[in-house]
Amino acid sequence: MSRIAWDSFWELGGTQAFGVEGRAAIELNEYWQKFSQTLNAESVLDLCAGRGAVGTQMLLANSRLSMYGVDYAKVTPESIDGNAAWEEFFSGFDLSKDQLERLGSYDICVSQFGIEYLHREKAFEHFSCLMKPGGRFNFLVHLKGGAIDTMASEKVKELEVLLRSGGVLDTAESFFMGRGSAGEVVHTIQDFIASADKKTKSVSGQVISGIEKLISMTREGHSSIDFFRAFKQRVQNDFQRTESMRHSAMSEDEALSYFSSELTTSVRVEYVFLRDCMEKVALSVRGQKV
């Protein structure tokens, strides 16, 4: 997928991958802290690290670790959580390309909702060079049919309706380009609200609120077309990120097959649950390099 979609996510303050908020984020933070406490003074590489949420939690629990991170997005050093404690962060690095030797090798490799986004034709052997002989890995990957995957599927459907031809965003764009009226936008929004299409405050509510604010700016004499284009791009980026998440989700068998090879041993896949409702949210994949 486009790097732009992820660049904008982290620039806008994203700290964890899609769908990990509230209680789920707290429980996953605890997951990494507990794992970190089992380690000695070892080197750790956080693959697809985003803004470093995983590495930061691990360092909070074990300051003896030497923490490194790598991400495809162009993350600025000052935006990385707890950046002073990290040894090095490789930003704008495409892990799907054959330049992994630049990253070195580590005792431990970790990833939270990241490594599964990479091209599936790149077998796990492609990444094994990042681990020292006997090195271990611990990855949390999106679970197909799990709580986050289900949430993503619903969000994609909602965004598709908002982005479709003749829909809310399409009608608003015509208005801001001088080819329609504010009344037409309002009418389209009202039709959408009255429709049977799924609507949530966090998705449709924010889109409609943003359009209404931009219309108000236009009425006050401000030109809003550039603001609208930037706003629409953010919505499209959100759709693209969420769609890629859905395609990256794995079943238990798929995860076991992908991460098992002649270069790995003791690979095990387990479900990760929300404690209060025992709802499956992810898969934990652990193993060791031969």
CSV table of C-alpha atoms in Angstrom, one decimal:
chain,number,residue,atom,x,y,z
A,1,MET,CA,0.0,0.0,0.0
A,2,SER,CA,1.0,3.7,-0.3
A,3,ARG,CA,3.5,5.0,2.2
A,4,ILE,CA,1.5,8.3,2.3
A,5,ALA,CA,-1.4,6.7,4.1
A,6,TRP,CA,0.9,5.5,7.0
A,7,ASP,CA,3.0,8.7,7.0
A,8,SER,CA,-0.2,10.7,7.6
A,9,PHE,CA,-1.4,8.3,10.3
A,10,TRP,CA,1.7,8.8,12.4
A,11,GLU,CA,2.0,12.5,11.6
A,12,LEU,CA,-1.5,13.0,13.0
A,13,GLY,CA,-0.5,11.4,16.3
A,14,GLY,CA,-1.3,7.8,15.8
A,15,THR,CA,0.4,5.6,18.4
A,16,GLN,CA,-0.8,2.1,17.7
A,17,ALA,CA,-2.1,0.3,14.7
A,18,PHE,CA,-5.8,0.5,13.7
A,19,GLY,CA,-8.3,-0.7,16.1
A,20,VAL,CA,-6.1,-0.8,19.2
A,21,GLU,CA,-7.6,1.7,21.6
A,22,GLY,CA,-8.9,1.9,25.2
A,23,ARG,CA,-8.8,-1.3,27.1
A,24,ALA,CA,-7.3,-3.3,24.3
A,25,ALA,CA,-4.3,-1.0,24.1
A,26,ILE,CA,-3.8,-1.3,27.9
A,27,GLU,CA,-3.9,-5.1,27.8
A,28,LEU,CA,-1.5,-5.2,24.9
A,29,ASN,CA,0.9,-2.8,26.7
A,30,GLU,CA,0.8,-5.3,29.6
A,31,TYR,CA,1.5,-8.1,27.2
A,32,TRP,CA,4.7,-6.5,26.1
A,33,GLN,CA,5.8,-5.4,29.5
A,34,LYS,CA,5.4,-9.0,30.8
A,35,PHE,CA,7.4,-10.4,27.9
A,36,SER,CA,10.1,-7.8,28.4
A,37,GLN,CA,10.5,-8.8,32.0
A,38,THR,CA,11.5,-12.3,30.9
A,39,LEU,CA,14.5,-10.9,28.9
A,40,ASN,CA,18.0,-10.2,30.0
A,41,ALA,CA,20.2,-7.3,28.6
A,42,GLU,CA,19.4,-8.3,25.0
A,43,SER,CA,19.1,-6.5,21.7
A,44,VAL,CA,15.6,-6.1,20.4
A,45,LEU,CA,14.4,-5.0,16.9
A,46,ASP,CA,10.8,-3.8,16.7
A,47,LEU,CA,9.7,-4.6,13.1
A,48,CYS,CA,7.1,-2.2,11.6
A,49,ALA,CA,7.4,-0.2,14.8
A,50,GLY,CA,5.2,2.8,13.9
A,51,ARG,CA,5.9,5.4,16.6
A,52,GLY,CA,7.5,2.9,18.9
A,53,ALA,CA,4.6,1.9,21.1
A,54,VAL,CA,5.9,-1.7,21.7
A,55,GLY,CA,9.5,-0.8,22.2
A,56,THR,CA,8.5,1.9,24.7
A,57,GLN,CA,6.5,-0.5,26.8
A,58,MET,CA,9.3,-3.0,26.8
A,59,LEU,CA,11.8,-0.4,27.9
A,60,LEU,CA,9.5,0.7,30.7
A,61,ALA,CA,9.6,-2.8,32.1
A,62,ASN,CA,13.2,-3.6,31.3
A,63,SER,CA,15.7,-0.7,30.9
A,64,ARG,CA,18.6,-3.1,30.3
A,65,LEU,CA,17.3,-3.8,26.7
A,66,SER,CA,19.0,-2.3,23.7
A,67,MET,CA,16.0,-1.2,21.6
A,68,TYR,CA,16.0,-0.7,17.9
A,69,GLY,CA,13.1,0.0,15.6
A,70,VAL,CA,12.3,0.1,11.9
A,71,ASP,CA,9.2,1.3,9.9
A,72,TYR,CA,8.2,1.9,6.3
A,73,ALA,CA,6.6,5.2,7.2
A,74,LYS,CA,8.8,8.3,7.5
A,75,VAL,CA,8.5,8.7,11.3
A,76,THR,CA,10.4,11.7,12.7
A,77,PRO,CA,12.8,11.0,15.6
A,78,GLU,CA,11.2,13.4,17.9
A,79,SER,CA,7.8,11.8,17.5
A,80,ILE,CA,9.0,8.3,18.6
A,81,ASP,CA,7.7,7.5,22.1
A,82,GLY,CA,10.5,7.5,24.6
A,83,ASN,CA,13.0,8.3,21.8
A,84,ALA,CA,15.9,9.0,24.2
A,85,ALA,CA,15.9,5.4,25.3
A,86,TRP,CA,16.1,3.9,21.8
A,87,GLU,CA,19.5,2.9,20.4
A,88,GLU,CA,18.5,3.6,16.8
A,89,PHE,CA,15.3,3.9,14.7
A,90,PHE,CA,15.3,3.2,10.9
A,91,SER,CA,12.6,5.4,9.4
A,92,GLY,CA,11.3,5.1,5.8
A,93,PHE,CA,12.8,1.6,5.4
A,94,ASP,CA,11.1,-0.9,3.1
A,95,LEU,CA,11.4,-4.3,4.7
A,96,SER,CA,10.1,-6.0,1.5
A,97,LYS,CA,13.3,-5.0,-0.3
A,98,ASP,CA,16.6,-6.9,-0.2
A,99,GLN,CA,18.5,-4.4,2.0
A,100,LEU,CA,18.0,-6.1,5.4
A,101,GLU,CA,21.7,-6.5,6.0
A,102,ARG,CA,21.8,-2.7,6.8
A,103,LEU,CA,19.8,-3.4,9.9
A,104,GLY,CA,22.1,-5.9,11.5
A,105,SER,CA,21.0,-8.9,13.6
A,106,TYR,CA,19.4,-9.1,17.0
A,107,ASP,CA,18.7,-11.4,19.9
A,108,ILE,CA,14.9,-10.7,19.8
A,109,CYS,CA,12.5,-9.5,17.0
A,110,VAL,CA,9.1,-8.2,17.9
A,111,SER,CA,6.1,-6.7,16.0
A,112,GLN,CA,2.6,-5.6,16.8
A,113,PHE,CA,0.2,-5.5,13.9
A,114,GLY,CA,2.9,-4.8,11.4
A,115,ILE,CA,4.8,-7.7,9.9
A,116,GLU,CA,1.7,-9.3,8.5
A,117,TYR,CA,1.1,-6.2,6.3
A,118,LEU,CA,4.3,-7.1,4.3
A,119,HIS,CA,4.0,-8.9,1.0
A,120,ARG,CA,3.0,-12.5,1.7
A,121,GLU,CA,5.2,-13.8,-1.2
A,122,LYS,CA,8.1,-12.8,1.0
A,123,ALA,CA,8.4,-15.9,3.1
A,124,PHE,CA,9.5,-15.5,6.7
A,125,GLU,CA,13.0,-16.8,5.6
A,126,HIS,CA,13.4,-13.3,4.2
A,127,PHE,CA,13.4,-11.8,7.7
A,128,SER,CA,15.3,-14.5,9.5
A,129,CYS,CA,18.6,-12.7,8.8
A,130,LEU,CA,17.6,-10.1,11.3
A,131,MET,CA,17.9,-12.6,14.1
A,132,LYS,CA,21.1,-14.0,15.5
A,133,PRO,CA,21.4,-17.8,15.6
A,134,GLY,CA,19.1,-18.9,18.4
A,135,GLY,CA,17.3,-15.6,18.3
A,136,ARG,CA,13.7,-15.5,19.3
A,137,PHE,CA,10.6,-13.7,17.8
A,138,ASN,CA,7.3,-12.6,19.3
A,139,PHE,CA,4.8,-11.2,16.9
A,140,LEU,CA,1.2,-10.1,17.5
A,141,VAL,CA,-0.7,-10.3,14.2
A,142,HIS,CA,-4.3,-9.4,13.2
A,143,LEU,CA,-6.7,-12.4,13.7
A,144,LYS,CA,-9.0,-13.1,10.8
A,145,GLY,CA,-12.5,-12.9,12.2
A,146,GLY,CA,-11.3,-11.4,15.5
A,147,ALA,CA,-12.7,-8.3,17.2
A,148,ILE,CA,-10.4,-5.9,15.3
A,149,ASP,CA,-10.9,-7.6,12.0
A,150,THR,CA,-14.6,-7.4,12.4
A,151,MET,CA,-14.4,-3.7,13.4
A,152,ALA,CA,-12.3,-3.0,10.3
A,153,SER,CA,-14.7,-4.8,8.0
A,154,GLU,CA,-17.6,-2.6,9.3
A,155,LYS,CA,-15.5,0.5,9.0
A,156,VAL,CA,-14.6,-0.2,5.4
A,157,LYS,CA,-18.2,-0.6,4.4
A,158,GLU,CA,-19.1,2.7,6.1
A,159,LEU,CA,-16.2,4.5,4.4
A,160,GLU,CA,-17.2,3.0,1.0
A,161,VAL,CA,-20.6,4.6,1.3
A,162,LEU,CA,-19.2,8.0,2.2
A,163,LEU,CA,-16.7,7.9,-0.7
A,164,ARG,CA,-18.9,6.4,-3.4
A,165,SER,CA,-19.9,8.4,-6.5
A,166,GLY,CA,-22.8,10.7,-5.8
A,167,GLY,CA,-22.3,10.2,-2.1
A,168,VAL,CA,-21.6,12.7,0.7
A,169,LEU,CA,-18.0,13.5,-0.1
A,170,ASP,CA,-18.6,13.5,-3.8
A,171,THR,CA,-21.4,16.0,-3.5
A,172,ALA,CA,-19.4,18.2,-1.1
A,173,GLU,CA,-16.5,18.3,-3.5
A,174,SER,CA,-18.8,19.6,-6.2
A,175,PHE,CA,-19.9,22.4,-3.9
A,176,PHE,CA,-16.4,23.4,-2.9
A,177,MET,CA,-15.4,23.5,-6.6
A,178,GLY,CA,-18.3,25.8,-7.4
A,179,ARG,CA,-20.4,23.3,-9.2
A,180,GLY,CA,-23.2,22.8,-6.6
A,181,SER,CA,-25.0,24.3,-3.7
A,182,ALA,CA,-24.7,23.9,0.0
A,183,GLY,CA,-28.3,22.9,0.0
A,184,GLU,CA,-27.5,19.9,-2.2
A,185,VAL,CA,-24.8,18.8,0.3
A,186,VAL,CA,-27.2,19.1,3.2
A,187,HIS,CA,-29.8,17.1,1.3
A,188,THR,CA,-27.3,14.3,0.5
A,189,ILE,CA,-26.2,14.2,4.2
A,190,GLN,CA,-29.9,14.0,5.3
A,191,ASP,CA,-30.5,11.1,2.8
A,192,PHE,CA,-27.4,9.3,4.1
A,193,ILE,CA,-28.6,9.8,7.7
A,194,ALA,CA,-32.0,8.5,6.9
A,195,SER,CA,-30.6,5.5,4.9
A,196,ALA,CA,-30.1,2.0,6.3
A,197,ASP,CA,-26.4,2.2,5.8
A,198,LYS,CA,-24.4,1.8,9.0
A,199,LYS,CA,-23.3,5.0,10.6
A,200,THR,CA,-21.1,5.6,13.6
A,201,LYS,CA,-20.0,8.8,15.4
A,202,SER,CA,-16.3,7.9,15.0
A,203,VAL,CA,-16.5,7.5,11.2
A,204,SER,CA,-19.6,9.1,9.6
A,205,GLY,CA,-20.0,11.6,12.4
A,206,GLN,CA,-16.5,13.0,12.0
A,207,VAL,CA,-16.8,13.2,8.2
A,208,ILE,CA,-20.1,15.0,8.3
A,209,SER,CA,-18.9,17.3,11.1
A,210,GLY,CA,-15.8,18.2,9.0
A,211,ILE,CA,-17.8,19.0,5.9
A,212,GLU,CA,-20.2,21.2,7.9
A,213,LYS,CA,-17.3,23.2,9.4
A,214,LEU,CA,-15.8,23.7,5.9
A,215,ILE,CA,-19.2,24.9,4.6
A,216,SER,CA,-19.3,27.4,7.5
A,217,MET,CA,-15.8,28.7,6.5
A,218,THR,CA,-17.0,29.2,2.9
A,219,ARG,CA,-20.1,31.2,4.1
A,220,GLU,CA,-17.7,33.4,6.1
A,221,GLY,CA,-15.8,34.2,2.9
A,222,HIS,CA,-12.9,31.8,3.2
A,223,SER,CA,-11.8,29.6,0.3
A,224,SER,CA,-12.2,26.0,1.5
A,225,ILE,CA,-11.4,23.9,-1.6
A,226,ASP,CA,-7.8,23.2,-0.5
A,227,PHE,CA,-8.9,22.4,3.0
A,228,PHE,CA,-11.6,20.0,1.6
A,229,ARG,CA,-9.1,18.2,-0.6
A,230,ALA,CA,-6.8,17.7,2.3
A,231,PHE,CA,-9.8,16.5,4.4
A,232,LYS,CA,-10.9,14.1,1.7
A,233,GLN,CA,-7.4,12.7,1.4
A,234,ARG,CA,-7.3,11.9,5.1
A,235,VAL,CA,-10.6,10.0,4.7
A,236,GLN,CA,-9.2,8.1,1.7
A,237,ASN,CA,-6.0,7.3,3.6
A,238,ASP,CA,-8.1,6.0,6.5
A,239,PHE,CA,-10.0,3.8,4.0
A,240,GLN,CA,-6.7,2.5,2.5
A,241,ARG,CA,-5.2,1.7,5.8
A,242,THR,CA,-8.3,-0.1,7.1
A,243,GLU,CA,-8.7,-2.1,3.9
A,244,SER,CA,-5.0,-3.2,4.0
A,245,MET,CA,-5.6,-4.3,7.6
A,246,ARG,CA,-8.5,-6.5,6.6
A,247,HIS,CA,-6.3,-8.2,3.9
A,248,SER,CA,-3.4,-8.7,6.3
A,249,ALA,CA,-5.4,-10.6,9.0
A,250,MET,CA,-4.4,-14.3,9.4
A,251,SER,CA,-6.1,-17.4,10.6
A,252,GLU,CA,-4.3,-19.6,13.2
A,253,ASP,CA,-3.3,-22.1,10.4
A,254,GLU,CA,-2.1,-19.3,8.1
A,255,ALA,CA,0.1,-17.8,10.8
A,256,LEU,CA,1.6,-21.2,11.7
A,257,SER,CA,2.3,-21.9,8.1
A,258,TYR,CA,3.8,-18.5,7.3
A,259,PHE,CA,6.2,-18.3,10.3
A,260,SER,CA,7.2,-22.0,10.2
A,261,SER,CA,10.3,-22.9,8.1
A,262,GLU,CA,13.4,-25.0,8.2
A,263,LEU,CA,15.1,-21.9,9.8
A,264,THR,CA,12.7,-21.7,12.7
A,265,THR,CA,11.8,-24.0,15.6
A,266,SER,CA,9.3,-24.2,18.4
A,267,VAL,CA,6.8,-22.0,16.6
A,268,ARG,CA,3.5,-21.7,18.5
A,269,VAL,CA,0.4,-19.7,17.8
A,270,GLU,CA,-2.0,-18.6,20.6
A,271,TYR,CA,-5.1,-16.4,20.7
A,272,VAL,CA,-4.9,-13.1,22.6
A,273,PHE,CA,-8.1,-12.3,24.4
A,274,LEU,CA,-9.7,-9.2,26.1
A,275,ARG,CA,-9.8,-10.4,29.7
A,276,ASP,CA,-13.3,-9.1,30.7
A,277,CYS,CA,-15.2,-10.6,27.8
A,278,MET,CA,-12.7,-13.3,26.5
A,279,GLU,CA,-13.1,-11.8,23.0
A,280,LYS,CA,-10.3,-12.8,20.6
A,281,VAL,CA,-8.4,-9.7,19.3
A,282,ALA,CA,-5.1,-11.1,17.9
A,283,LEU,CA,-2.8,-14.0,17.4
A,284,SER,CA,0.5,-14.3,19.4
A,285,VAL,CA,3.2,-16.0,17.3
A,286,ARG,CA,6.4,-17.1,19.1
A,287,GLY,CA,9.4,-19.1,17.9
A,288,GLN,CA,13.1,-19.3,17.6
A,289,LYS,CA,15.7,-19.2,14.9
A,290,VAL,CA,17.7,-22.4,14.5
